[in-house]
Coordinates of C-alpha atoms and ligand atoms in Angstrom, one line a residue:
M550 CA -37.3 -40.7 47.8
K551 CA -37.4 -44.4 47.1
K552 CA -38.6 -47.7 48.5
A553 CA -35.5 -49.7 49.5
S554 CA -35.3 -53.4 49.2
V555 CA -33.1 -53.6 52.4
P556 CA -34.9 -51.9 55.3
C557 CA -33.2 -49.5 57.8
P558 CA -31.5 -51.6 60.5
L559 CA -32.6 -49.1 63.2
C560 CA -36.2 -48.3 62.5
L561 CA -37.0 -50.9 59.8
S562 CA -38.3 -48.2 57.4
N563 CA -38.0 -48.9 53.7
T564 CA -38.1 -45.2 52.7
F565 CA -34.8 -43.7 51.9
I566 CA -33.9 -40.3 50.4
H567 CA -31.3 -40.5 47.7
L568 CA -28.5 -38.0 48.3
F569 CA -25.8 -38.7 45.7
S570 CA -24.0 -41.5 43.9
F571 CA -20.4 -41.9 42.9
V572 CA -17.9 -44.4 41.4
N573 CA -16.4 -46.8 43.9
P574 CA -12.7 -45.9 44.2
R575 CA -11.8 -49.5 45.3
S576 CA -11.9 -52.8 43.4
I577 CA -14.0 -54.4 46.2
G578 CA -17.8 -54.0 45.9
A579 CA -20.2 -52.6 43.3
K580 CA -18.8 -50.2 40.7
R581 CA -21.3 -47.4 41.5
L582 CA -22.4 -46.7 45.1
Y583 CA -25.4 -44.7 46.3
Y584 CA -25.5 -42.6 49.4
E585 CA -29.0 -42.5 51.0
K586 CA -30.6 -41.4 54.2
C587 CA -33.5 -43.0 56.1
K588 CA -36.4 -40.7 56.1
F589 CA -37.4 -41.5 59.7
C590 CA -34.3 -42.0 61.8
T591 CA -31.7 -40.2 59.6
L592 CA -29.3 -43.2 59.5
T593 CA -27.3 -42.7 56.3
R594 CA -25.8 -45.6 54.4
I595 CA -23.8 -46.6 51.3
H596 CA -25.8 -48.9 49.1
P597 CA -25.1 -51.6 48.0
M598 CA -23.3 -52.7 51.1
L599 CA -20.2 -54.9 50.8
K600 CA -20.9 -58.6 51.1
V601 CA -19.5 -60.5 54.2
N602 CA -16.7 -62.2 52.1
E603 CA -15.8 -58.8 50.6
L604 CA -15.5 -57.2 54.0
E605 CA -13.4 -60.1 55.2
S606 CA -11.0 -59.7 52.2
L607 CA -10.7 -56.0 53.0
Y608 CA -9.8 -56.5 56.6
S609 CA -7.4 -59.3 56.0
D610 CA -5.4 -57.0 53.7
V611 CA -2.0 -56.2 55.4
E612 CA -1.7 -52.9 53.4
Y613 CA -5.0 -51.6 54.8
F614 CA -3.6 -51.5 58.4
E615 CA -0.2 -50.4 57.3
K616 CA -1.8 -47.4 55.6
L617 CA -3.7 -46.6 58.8
A618 CA -0.5 -46.7 60.9
K619 CA 1.3 -44.3 58.6
P620 CA 1.3 -40.5 58.9
I621 CA -1.1 -39.2 56.2
A622 CA 0.6 -36.0 55.2
T623 CA 3.9 -34.0 55.1
P624 CA 5.5 -33.1 58.5
F625 CA 4.2 -29.5 58.2
L626 CA 0.6 -30.7 57.6
N627 CA 0.9 -33.3 60.3
A628 CA 1.9 -30.6 62.8
I629 CA -1.3 -28.7 61.9
L630 CA -3.3 -31.9 62.2
S631 CA -1.9 -32.6 65.6
I632 CA -3.4 -29.3 67.0
R633 CA -6.1 -30.4 69.4
F634 CA -8.6 -28.5 71.4
F635 CA -10.2 -31.7 72.8
P636 CA -8.6 -34.4 75.1
E637 CA -7.1 -37.5 73.6
Y638 CA -9.1 -40.8 73.9
D639 CA -7.3 -42.0 77.1
E640 CA -7.8 -38.6 78.9
Y641 CA -11.4 -38.4 77.7
V642 CA -12.2 -41.9 79.2
E643 CA -10.7 -41.0 82.5
K644 CA -12.6 -37.7 82.6
H645 CA -15.9 -39.6 82.5
T646 CA -15.1 -42.7 84.6
S647 CA -12.9 -44.0 87.4
K648 CA -10.3 -46.6 86.7
G649 CA -11.5 -50.2 86.2
S650 CA -12.0 -52.8 83.5
L651 CA -12.1 -51.8 79.9
L652 CA -13.0 -53.6 76.7
D653 CA -11.8 -51.9 73.5
I654 CA -13.7 -53.1 70.4
G655 CA -11.8 -52.8 67.1
C656 CA -8.5 -52.2 68.8
G657 CA -6.7 -52.0 65.4
N658 CA -3.0 -51.6 65.9
G659 CA -3.5 -51.5 69.7
E660 CA -2.3 -48.0 70.4
F661 CA -5.2 -46.9 72.7
A662 CA -5.2 -50.3 74.5
E663 CA -1.5 -49.9 75.2
K664 CA -2.0 -46.4 76.6
M665 CA -4.8 -47.6 78.9
L666 CA -2.7 -50.6 80.2
L667 CA 0.1 -48.1 81.0
R668 CA -2.4 -46.0 82.9
G669 CA -3.3 -49.0 85.1
W670 CA -6.5 -50.2 83.5
S671 CA -7.4 -53.9 83.1
V672 CA -7.8 -54.2 79.3
Q673 CA -9.3 -56.7 77.0
C674 CA -9.8 -56.2 73.2
I675 CA -11.8 -57.5 70.3
E676 CA -10.5 -57.2 66.8
K677 CA -12.0 -58.8 63.7
S678 CA -8.9 -58.6 61.6
I679 CA -6.2 -61.2 62.3
V680 CA -3.6 -58.9 60.6
A681 CA -4.5 -56.0 63.0
A682 CA -4.7 -58.3 66.1
K683 CA -1.2 -59.6 65.5
R684 CA 0.1 -56.0 65.3
A685 CA -1.8 -55.2 68.5
E686 CA -0.4 -58.3 70.3
K687 CA 3.1 -56.9 69.9
R688 CA 2.1 -53.8 71.9
I689 CA -0.2 -55.2 74.6
G690 CA 0.9 -58.9 75.0
I691 CA -0.6 -62.3 74.2
G692 CA -4.0 -63.3 75.6
K693 CA -5.7 -59.9 75.7
I694 CA -7.3 -60.0 72.3
K695 CA -10.2 -62.0 71.0
V696 CA -10.3 -62.2 67.2
G697 CA -13.7 -62.2 65.6
E698 CA -16.9 -60.3 65.0
V699 CA -18.4 -58.7 68.1
T700 CA -21.7 -60.6 67.4
E701 CA -19.9 -63.9 67.4
V702 CA -17.4 -63.5 70.3
D703 CA -18.3 -65.0 73.7
L704 CA -17.1 -63.1 76.8
K705 CA -17.6 -64.3 80.3
S706 CA -16.6 -61.0 82.1
S707 CA -18.4 -57.7 82.2
F708 CA -16.8 -54.3 82.0
D709 CA -16.9 -50.8 83.6
V710 CA -16.2 -49.2 80.2
I711 CA -16.4 -50.3 76.6
T712 CA -14.8 -48.2 73.9
A713 CA -15.0 -48.3 70.1
W714 CA -13.0 -45.6 68.2
H715 CA -14.2 -45.3 64.6
V716 CA -15.7 -48.8 64.6
L717 CA -19.5 -48.4 64.3
E718 CA -19.4 -47.0 60.8
H719 CA -17.8 -50.3 59.7
V720 CA -20.4 -52.6 61.4
P721 CA -22.9 -54.2 59.0
N722 CA -25.4 -55.2 61.8
P723 CA -25.4 -52.3 64.3
S724 CA -28.4 -53.4 66.3
E725 CA -26.8 -56.8 67.1
F726 CA -23.5 -55.0 67.9
V727 CA -25.0 -52.6 70.5
H728 CA -27.0 -55.4 72.0
K729 CA -23.7 -57.2 72.8
I730 CA -22.4 -54.0 74.3
G731 CA -25.5 -53.8 76.5
L732 CA -24.9 -57.4 77.7
W733 CA -21.2 -56.8 78.4
L734 CA -21.5 -53.6 80.4
K735 CA -21.8 -53.6 84.1
P736 CA -24.8 -51.7 85.5
K737 CA -24.2 -48.0 85.1
G738 CA -21.2 -48.9 82.8
K739 CA -20.2 -46.5 80.1
F740 CA -20.0 -47.0 76.3
I741 CA -17.6 -44.4 75.0
F742 CA -17.0 -44.0 71.3
E743 CA -16.2 -41.7 68.3
L744 CA -17.3 -42.0 64.7
P745 CA -17.7 -39.8 61.6
N746 CA -20.6 -37.3 61.8
A747 CA -23.3 -37.6 59.2
D748 CA -24.2 -34.0 60.0
S749 CA -20.7 -32.7 59.0
I750 CA -20.8 -29.4 57.1
N751 CA -18.1 -30.6 54.7
L752 CA -20.1 -33.8 53.9
W753 CA -23.2 -31.7 53.2
L754 CA -21.2 -29.2 51.1
F755 CA -18.9 -31.5 49.0
R756 CA -21.1 -34.7 48.8
Q757 CA -19.3 -37.2 46.5
Y758 CA -16.1 -35.1 46.6
Y759 CA -16.0 -35.1 50.4
S760 CA -12.4 -36.0 51.4
W761 CA -13.4 -38.4 54.2
L762 CA -15.9 -40.5 52.2
M763 CA -14.0 -43.7 53.1
V764 CA -15.9 -46.1 50.9
P765 CA -17.0 -48.8 50.6
E766 CA -15.8 -49.8 54.1
H767 CA -17.7 -47.0 55.9
I768 CA -21.1 -48.6 55.6
F769 CA -23.2 -46.3 57.8
Y770 CA -22.9 -42.6 58.7
Y771 CA -24.6 -41.6 62.0
S772 CA -26.0 -38.3 63.2
P773 CA -26.6 -37.6 66.9
Q774 CA -30.2 -38.5 66.3
S775 CA -29.6 -41.9 64.8
I776 CA -26.9 -42.6 67.4
A777 CA -29.5 -42.0 70.2
K778 CA -31.9 -44.3 68.4
L779 CA -29.3 -47.1 68.0
L780 CA -28.3 -46.9 71.7
D781 CA -31.9 -47.0 72.8
L782 CA -32.2 -50.5 71.1
A783 CA -29.7 -51.8 73.6
G784 CA -31.0 -50.1 76.7
L785 CA -28.3 -47.4 76.7
H786 CA -28.8 -43.6 76.9
V787 CA -26.7 -40.7 75.8
V788 CA -24.8 -38.9 78.6
E789 CA -22.9 -36.5 76.3
F790 CA -22.3 -35.7 72.7
S791 CA -19.3 -33.7 71.8
F792 CA -17.9 -32.5 68.5
P793 CA -14.1 -32.5 68.5
T794 CA -12.1 -30.5 66.0
R795 CA -10.6 -33.5 64.3
A796 CA -9.5 -33.7 60.6
I797 CA -9.3 -29.9 60.5
L798 CA -8.0 -29.9 56.9
N799 CA -11.0 -31.7 55.4
F800 CA -12.5 -28.5 54.0
S801 CA -9.2 -27.8 52.0
L802 CA -8.8 -31.4 51.1
S803 CA -12.3 -31.5 49.7
V804 CA -11.7 -28.3 47.7
R805 CA -8.5 -29.9 46.3
K806 CA -10.4 -33.1 45.4
I807 CA -13.3 -31.4 43.5
V808 CA -11.0 -28.9 41.7
A809 CA -8.5 -31.7 40.8
Q810 CA -11.3 -33.6 39.1
K811 CA -13.0 -30.6 37.4
I812 CA -10.0 -28.4 36.5
G813 CA -6.6 -30.0 37.2
T814 CA -4.1 -30.8 39.9
F815 CA -2.0 -27.6 39.6
V816 CA -5.0 -25.3 40.4
A817 CA -6.2 -27.8 43.0
N818 CA -2.9 -27.6 44.9
I819 CA -2.9 -23.8 44.8
L820 CA -6.5 -23.6 46.1
F821 CA -5.7 -26.2 48.8
I822 CA -3.0 -23.9 50.2
V823 CA -5.0 -20.7 49.8
S824 CA -8.0 -22.2 51.6
L825 CA -6.1 -23.5 54.6
P826 CA -7.1 -20.6 56.9
L827 CA -10.8 -21.0 55.9
S828 CA -10.5 -24.7 56.7
L829 CA -9.3 -24.0 60.2
L830 CA -12.2 -21.5 60.7
E831 CA -14.7 -24.0 59.3
A832 CA -13.4 -26.7 61.7
L833 CA -13.9 -24.3 64.6
L834 CA -17.4 -23.2 63.6
A835 CA -18.5 -26.8 62.8
S836 CA -17.3 -27.9 66.2
L837 CA -19.3 -25.2 68.0
T838 CA -22.5 -26.0 66.0
G839 CA -22.4 -29.8 66.2
R840 CA -21.5 -30.2 62.5
S841 CA -17.8 -31.2 62.8
E842 CA -16.2 -34.2 61.1
V843 CA -16.7 -36.5 64.1
V844 CA -19.1 -37.1 67.0
R845 CA -17.8 -38.3 70.3
V846 CA -20.3 -40.1 72.6
V847 CA -20.6 -41.1 76.2
A848 CA -23.5 -43.5 76.8
S849 CA -24.6 -45.2 80.0
K850 CA -26.3 -48.5 80.7
N851 CA -29.8 -47.7 82.1
Ligands
ZN625 ZN1 -34.3 -45.6 59.9

Protein backbone atom coordinates (compact mmCIF):
# COMPACT_ATOMS: atom_id res chain seq x y z
CA MET A 1 0.00 0.00 0.00
CA LYS A 2 1.30 3.48 -0.78
CA LYS A 3 0.27 7.12 -0.73
CA ALA A 4 0.09 8.27 -4.36
CA SER A 5 1.00 11.79 -5.43
CA VAL A 6 -1.76 11.76 -8.08
CA PRO A 7 -5.19 10.96 -6.57
CA CYS A 8 -7.69 8.49 -8.01
CA PRO A 9 -9.82 10.32 -10.62
CA LEU A 10 -12.99 8.53 -9.48
CA CYS A 11 -12.95 8.67 -5.68
CA LEU A 12 -10.03 11.10 -5.07
CA SER A 13 -8.34 8.64 -2.72
CA ASN A 14 -4.54 8.72 -2.47
CA THR A 15 -4.21 5.14 -1.27
CA PHE A 16 -3.12 2.69 -3.95
CA ILE A 17 -2.13 -0.97 -3.70
CA HIS A 18 0.98 -1.82 -5.69
CA LEU A 19 0.35 -4.92 -7.83
CA PHE A 20 3.42 -5.31 -10.07
CA SER A 21 5.90 -3.38 -12.18
CA PHE A 22 7.43 -4.03 -15.57
CA VAL A 23 9.70 -2.52 -18.22
CA ASN A 24 7.83 -0.30 -20.69
CA PRO A 25 7.90 -2.13 -24.07
CA ARG A 26 7.55 1.15 -26.00
CA SER A 27 9.94 4.05 -26.40
CA ILE A 28 7.21 6.51 -25.33
CA GLY A 29 6.81 7.16 -21.58
CA ALA A 30 8.79 6.17 -18.49
CA LYS A 31 11.17 3.17 -18.71
CA ARG A 32 9.57 1.34 -15.76
CA LEU A 33 5.81 1.31 -15.23
CA TYR A 34 3.82 0.41 -12.11
CA TYR A 35 0.43 -1.25 -12.06
CA GLU A 36 -1.58 -0.14 -9.02
CA LYS A 37 -5.13 -0.38 -7.74
CA CYS A 38 -7.18 2.18 -5.78
CA LYS A 39 -7.96 0.72 -2.38
CA PHE A 40 -11.46 2.23 -2.30
CA CYS A 41 -13.01 2.07 -5.79
CA THR A 42 -10.74 -0.66 -7.37
CA LEU A 43 -9.81 1.55 -10.35
CA THR A 44 -6.48 0.21 -11.59
CA ARG A 45 -3.93 2.34 -13.40
CA ILE A 46 -0.53 2.38 -15.01
CA HIS A 47 1.78 4.82 -13.31
CA PRO A 48 3.33 7.14 -14.40
CA MET A 49 0.71 8.02 -16.99
CA LEU A 50 1.84 9.26 -20.44
CA LYS A 51 2.03 13.04 -20.73
CA VAL A 52 -0.42 14.82 -23.07
CA ASN A 53 2.24 15.38 -25.78
CA GLU A 54 3.34 11.71 -25.54
CA LEU A 55 -0.27 10.53 -26.02
CA GLU A 56 -0.59 12.85 -29.04
CA SER A 57 2.55 11.48 -30.66
CA LEU A 58 1.31 7.92 -30.13
CA TYR A 59 -2.08 8.54 -31.75
CA SER A 60 -0.63 10.51 -34.67
CA ASP A 61 1.53 7.50 -35.57
CA VAL A 62 0.23 5.98 -38.86
CA GLU A 63 1.68 2.59 -37.95
CA TYR A 64 -0.37 2.40 -34.73
CA PHE A 65 -3.66 2.32 -36.67
CA GLU A 66 -2.32 0.17 -39.49
CA LYS A 67 -1.42 -2.47 -36.92
CA LEU A 68 -4.93 -2.31 -35.44
CA ALA A 69 -6.46 -2.85 -38.89
CA LYS A 70 -4.32 -5.90 -39.65
CA PRO A 71 -5.23 -9.50 -38.71
CA ILE A 72 -3.21 -10.40 -35.61
CA ALA A 73 -2.45 -14.06 -36.26
CA THR A 74 -2.25 -16.81 -38.86
CA PRO A 75 -5.45 -17.71 -40.80
CA PHE A 76 -5.92 -20.81 -38.55
CA LEU A 77 -5.70 -18.80 -35.31
CA ASN A 78 -7.85 -16.03 -36.78
CA ALA A 79 -10.52 -18.65 -37.55
CA ILE A 80 -10.47 -19.69 -33.86
CA LEU A 81 -10.53 -16.05 -32.74
CA SER A 82 -13.56 -15.36 -34.91
CA ILE A 83 -15.65 -17.91 -32.96
CA ARG A 84 -18.20 -15.82 -31.09
CA PHE A 85 -20.82 -16.70 -28.54
CA PHE A 86 -21.90 -13.07 -28.17
CA PRO A 87 -23.47 -10.70 -30.70
CA GLU A 88 -21.26 -8.27 -32.64
CA TYR A 89 -21.40 -4.59 -31.62
CA ASP A 90 -24.03 -3.61 -34.23
CA GLU A 91 -26.39 -6.45 -33.30
CA TYR A 92 -25.82 -5.80 -29.61
CA VAL A 93 -26.78 -2.11 -29.89
CA GLU A 94 -29.97 -2.97 -31.78
CA LYS A 95 -30.83 -5.59 -29.16
CA HIS A 96 -30.92 -2.85 -26.51
CA THR A 97 -32.36 0.15 -28.36
CA SER A 98 -34.57 1.11 -31.26
CA LYS A 99 -33.05 2.76 -34.33
CA GLY A 100 -32.21 6.47 -34.01
CA SER A 101 -29.25 8.79 -33.66
CA LEU A 102 -25.86 7.44 -32.65
CA LEU A 103 -22.57 9.03 -31.63
CA ASP A 104 -19.55 6.71 -31.84
CA ILE A 105 -16.65 7.96 -29.76
CA GLY A 106 -13.18 6.83 -30.81
CA CYS A 107 -14.44 5.54 -34.16
CA GLY A 108 -10.91 4.46 -35.17
CA ASN A 109 -10.96 3.14 -38.72
CA GLY A 110 -14.75 3.62 -38.90
CA GLU A 111 -15.83 -0.03 -39.29
CA PHE A 112 -18.59 0.06 -36.68
CA ALA A 113 -19.87 3.49 -37.82
CA GLU A 114 -20.10 2.21 -41.41
CA LYS A 115 -22.11 -0.84 -40.31
CA MET A 116 -24.56 1.33 -38.37
CA LEU A 117 -24.98 3.71 -41.34
CA LEU A 118 -25.82 0.73 -43.53
CA ARG A 119 -28.36 -0.40 -40.93
CA GLY A 120 -30.11 2.97 -41.26
CA TRP A 121 -28.85 4.83 -38.19
CA SER A 122 -28.01 8.53 -38.21
CA VAL A 123 -24.33 8.43 -37.26
CA GLN A 124 -21.83 10.97 -36.02
CA CYS A 125 -18.30 10.23 -34.73
CA ILE A 126 -15.57 11.72 -32.61
CA GLU A 127 -11.98 10.62 -33.12
CA LYS A 128 -8.95 12.19 -31.51
CA SER A 129 -6.45 10.91 -34.07
CA ILE A 130 -6.32 12.73 -37.43
CA VAL A 131 -4.72 9.63 -38.95
CA ALA A 132 -7.62 7.40 -37.87
CA ALA A 133 -10.27 10.03 -38.78
CA LYS A 134 -8.94 10.21 -42.35
CA ARG A 135 -9.17 6.42 -42.64
CA ALA A 136 -12.72 6.49 -41.26
CA GLU A 137 -13.82 9.27 -43.66
CA LYS A 138 -13.10 6.96 -46.58
CA ARG A 139 -15.70 4.53 -45.18
CA ILE A 140 -18.44 6.83 -43.90
CA GLY A 141 -18.03 10.05 -45.91
CA ILE A 142 -16.97 13.60 -45.15
CA GLY A 143 -18.61 15.70 -42.43
CA LYS A 144 -19.56 12.94 -40.01
CA ILE A 145 -16.42 13.03 -37.85
CA LYS A 146 -15.31 15.66 -35.36
CA VAL A 147 -11.57 15.42 -34.71
CA GLY A 148 -10.44 16.14 -31.16
CA GLU A 149 -10.68 15.17 -27.51
CA VAL A 150 -14.20 14.43 -26.25
CA THR A 151 -13.67 16.98 -23.47
CA GLU A 152 -12.90 19.72 -26.01
CA VAL A 153 -15.38 18.91 -28.78
CA ASP A 154 -18.58 20.96 -28.92
CA LEU A 155 -21.74 19.27 -30.21
CA LYS A 156 -25.11 20.93 -30.63
CA SER A 157 -27.16 17.74 -31.05
CA SER A 158 -28.07 15.05 -28.53
CA PHE A 159 -28.23 11.32 -29.18
CA ASP A 160 -30.32 8.22 -28.49
CA VAL A 161 -27.17 6.11 -28.18
CA ILE A 162 -23.50 6.84 -27.55
CA THR A 163 -20.98 4.04 -28.11
CA ALA A 164 -17.29 3.76 -27.21
CA TRP A 165 -15.62 0.45 -28.12
CA HIS A 166 -12.32 0.00 -26.28
CA VAL A 167 -11.91 3.72 -25.68
CA LEU A 168 -12.29 4.39 -21.94
CA GLU A 169 -9.05 2.63 -21.03
CA HIS A 170 -7.21 5.22 -23.19
CA VAL A 171 -8.89 8.27 -21.62
CA PRO A 172 -6.69 10.24 -19.18
CA ASN A 173 -9.57 12.20 -17.59
CA PRO A 174 -12.47 9.72 -17.28
CA SER A 175 -14.74 11.83 -15.07
CA GLU A 176 -14.76 14.74 -17.56
CA PHE A 177 -15.28 12.23 -20.37
CA VAL A 178 -18.43 10.67 -18.87
CA HIS A 179 -19.72 14.10 -17.91
CA LYS A 180 -19.76 14.97 -21.65
CA ILE A 181 -21.60 11.72 -22.39
CA GLY A 182 -24.22 12.59 -19.81
CA LEU A 183 -24.68 16.00 -21.52
CA TRP A 184 -24.97 14.57 -25.04
CA LEU A 185 -27.41 11.76 -24.27
CA LYS A 186 -31.14 12.32 -24.66
CA PRO A 187 -33.23 11.53 -21.56
CA LYS A 188 -33.28 7.71 -21.15
CA GLY A 189 -30.54 7.52 -23.84
CA LYS A 190 -28.06 4.64 -23.69
CA PHE A 191 -24.29 4.63 -23.34
CA ILE A 192 -23.05 1.28 -24.66
CA PHE A 193 -19.39 0.35 -24.50
CA GLU A 194 -16.81 -2.38 -24.08
CA LEU A 195 -13.38 -2.30 -22.46
CA PRO A 196 -10.76 -4.62 -20.92
CA ASN A 197 -11.80 -6.21 -17.63
CA ALA A 198 -9.55 -5.46 -14.63
CA ASP A 199 -11.06 -8.58 -13.02
CA SER A 200 -9.77 -10.85 -15.84
CA ILE A 201 -8.48 -14.20 -14.55
CA ASN A 202 -5.58 -14.05 -16.98
CA LEU A 203 -4.51 -10.61 -15.79
CA TRP A 204 -4.63 -11.83 -12.19
CA LEU A 205 -2.68 -15.01 -13.08
CA PHE A 206 0.00 -13.66 -15.40
CA ARG A 207 0.44 -10.08 -14.11
CA GLN A 208 3.32 -8.42 -16.02
CA TYR A 209 3.34 -11.31 -18.52
CA TYR A 210 -0.35 -10.87 -19.41
CA SER A 211 -0.60 -10.87 -23.20
CA TRP A 212 -3.13 -8.02 -23.30
CA LEU A 213 -1.19 -5.57 -21.15
CA MET A 214 -1.27 -2.90 -23.86
CA VAL A 215 0.95 -0.32 -22.30
CA PRO A 216 1.50 2.51 -21.90
CA GLU A 217 -1.57 3.54 -23.94
CA HIS A 218 -4.02 1.63 -21.72
CA ILE A 219 -3.98 4.07 -18.85
CA PHE A 220 -6.78 2.67 -16.69
CA TYR A 221 -8.24 -0.79 -16.17
CA TYR A 222 -11.83 -0.94 -14.91
CA SER A 223 -13.75 -3.59 -13.00
CA PRO A 224 -17.59 -3.62 -12.97
CA GLN A 225 -17.34 -1.91 -9.56
CA SER A 226 -15.24 1.04 -10.80
CA ILE A 227 -17.32 1.31 -14.00
CA ALA A 228 -20.47 1.75 -11.89
CA LYS A 229 -18.70 4.39 -9.81
CA LEU A 230 -17.55 6.27 -12.93
CA LEU A 231 -21.01 6.24 -14.53
CA ASP A 232 -22.58 7.48 -11.33
CA LEU A 233 -20.43 10.65 -11.58
CA ALA A 234 -22.31 11.54 -14.79
CA GLY A 235 -25.83 10.60 -13.65
CA LEU A 236 -25.82 7.30 -15.55
CA HIS A 237 -26.71 3.89 -14.17
CA VAL A 238 -25.81 0.39 -15.29
CA VAL A 239 -28.55 -1.56 -17.07
CA GLU A 240 -26.43 -4.60 -17.91
CA PHE A 241 -22.92 -5.95 -17.56
CA SER A 242 -21.96 -8.83 -19.82
CA PHE A 243 -18.72 -10.71 -20.24
CA PRO A 244 -18.19 -11.76 -23.87
CA THR A 245 -15.71 -14.49 -24.74
CA ARG A 246 -13.32 -12.22 -26.62
CA ALA A 247 -9.58 -12.83 -27.00
CA ILE A 248 -10.07 -16.51 -26.22
CA LEU A 249 -6.39 -17.29 -26.81
CA ASN A 250 -5.10 -14.92 -24.13
CA PHE A 251 -4.37 -17.76 -21.70
CA SER A 252 -2.13 -19.54 -24.24
CA LEU A 253 -0.58 -16.28 -25.46
CA SER A 254 0.30 -15.36 -21.86
CA VAL A 255 1.80 -18.84 -21.28
CA ARG A 256 3.89 -18.33 -24.41
CA LYS A 257 5.02 -14.86 -23.23
CA ILE A 258 6.15 -15.98 -19.78
CA VAL A 259 7.87 -19.18 -20.99
CA ALA A 260 9.62 -17.33 -23.86
CA GLN A 261 11.16 -14.92 -21.35
CA LYS A 262 12.03 -17.51 -18.68
CA ILE A 263 13.06 -20.54 -20.81
CA GLY A 264 13.09 -19.89 -24.57
CA THR A 265 11.00 -19.46 -27.72
CA PHE A 266 10.99 -23.12 -28.81
CA VAL A 267 9.50 -24.44 -25.55
CA ALA A 268 7.16 -21.43 -25.44
CA ASN A 269 5.71 -22.25 -28.88
CA ILE A 270 5.17 -25.92 -27.95
CA LEU A 271 3.40 -24.94 -24.72
CA PHE A 272 1.32 -22.41 -26.64
CA ILE A 273 -0.09 -25.16 -28.89
CA VAL A 274 -0.49 -27.73 -26.06
CA SER A 275 -2.38 -25.23 -23.89
CA LEU A 276 -4.91 -24.17 -26.58
CA PRO A 277 -7.77 -26.43 -25.34
CA LEU A 278 -7.17 -25.11 -21.81
CA SER A 279 -7.32 -21.56 -23.15
CA LEU A 280 -10.76 -22.18 -24.68
CA LEU A 281 -11.99 -23.72 -21.43
CA GLU A 282 -10.59 -20.81 -19.41
CA ALA A 283 -12.32 -18.30 -21.74
CA LEU A 284 -15.66 -20.07 -21.25
CA LEU A 285 -15.37 -20.31 -17.45
CA ALA A 286 -14.15 -16.71 -17.18
CA SER A 287 -17.11 -15.50 -19.22
CA LEU A 288 -19.56 -17.37 -16.96
CA THR A 289 -18.00 -15.97 -13.79
CA GLY A 290 -17.54 -12.31 -14.88
CA ARG A 291 -13.77 -12.64 -15.15
CA SER A 292 -13.36 -12.66 -18.93
CA GLU A 293 -11.00 -10.41 -20.91
CA VAL A 294 -13.61 -7.72 -21.57
CA VAL A 295 -16.67 -6.17 -19.94
CA ARG A 296 -19.55 -4.95 -22.10
CA VAL A 297 -21.80 -2.36 -20.52
CA VAL A 298 -25.22 -0.88 -21.23
CA ALA A 299 -25.86 2.24 -19.16
CA SER A 300 -28.82 4.57 -19.17
CA LYS A 301 -29.22 8.25 -18.41
CA ASN A 302 -31.24 8.60 -15.22
ZN1 LIG B 1 -10.57 5.28 -6.36
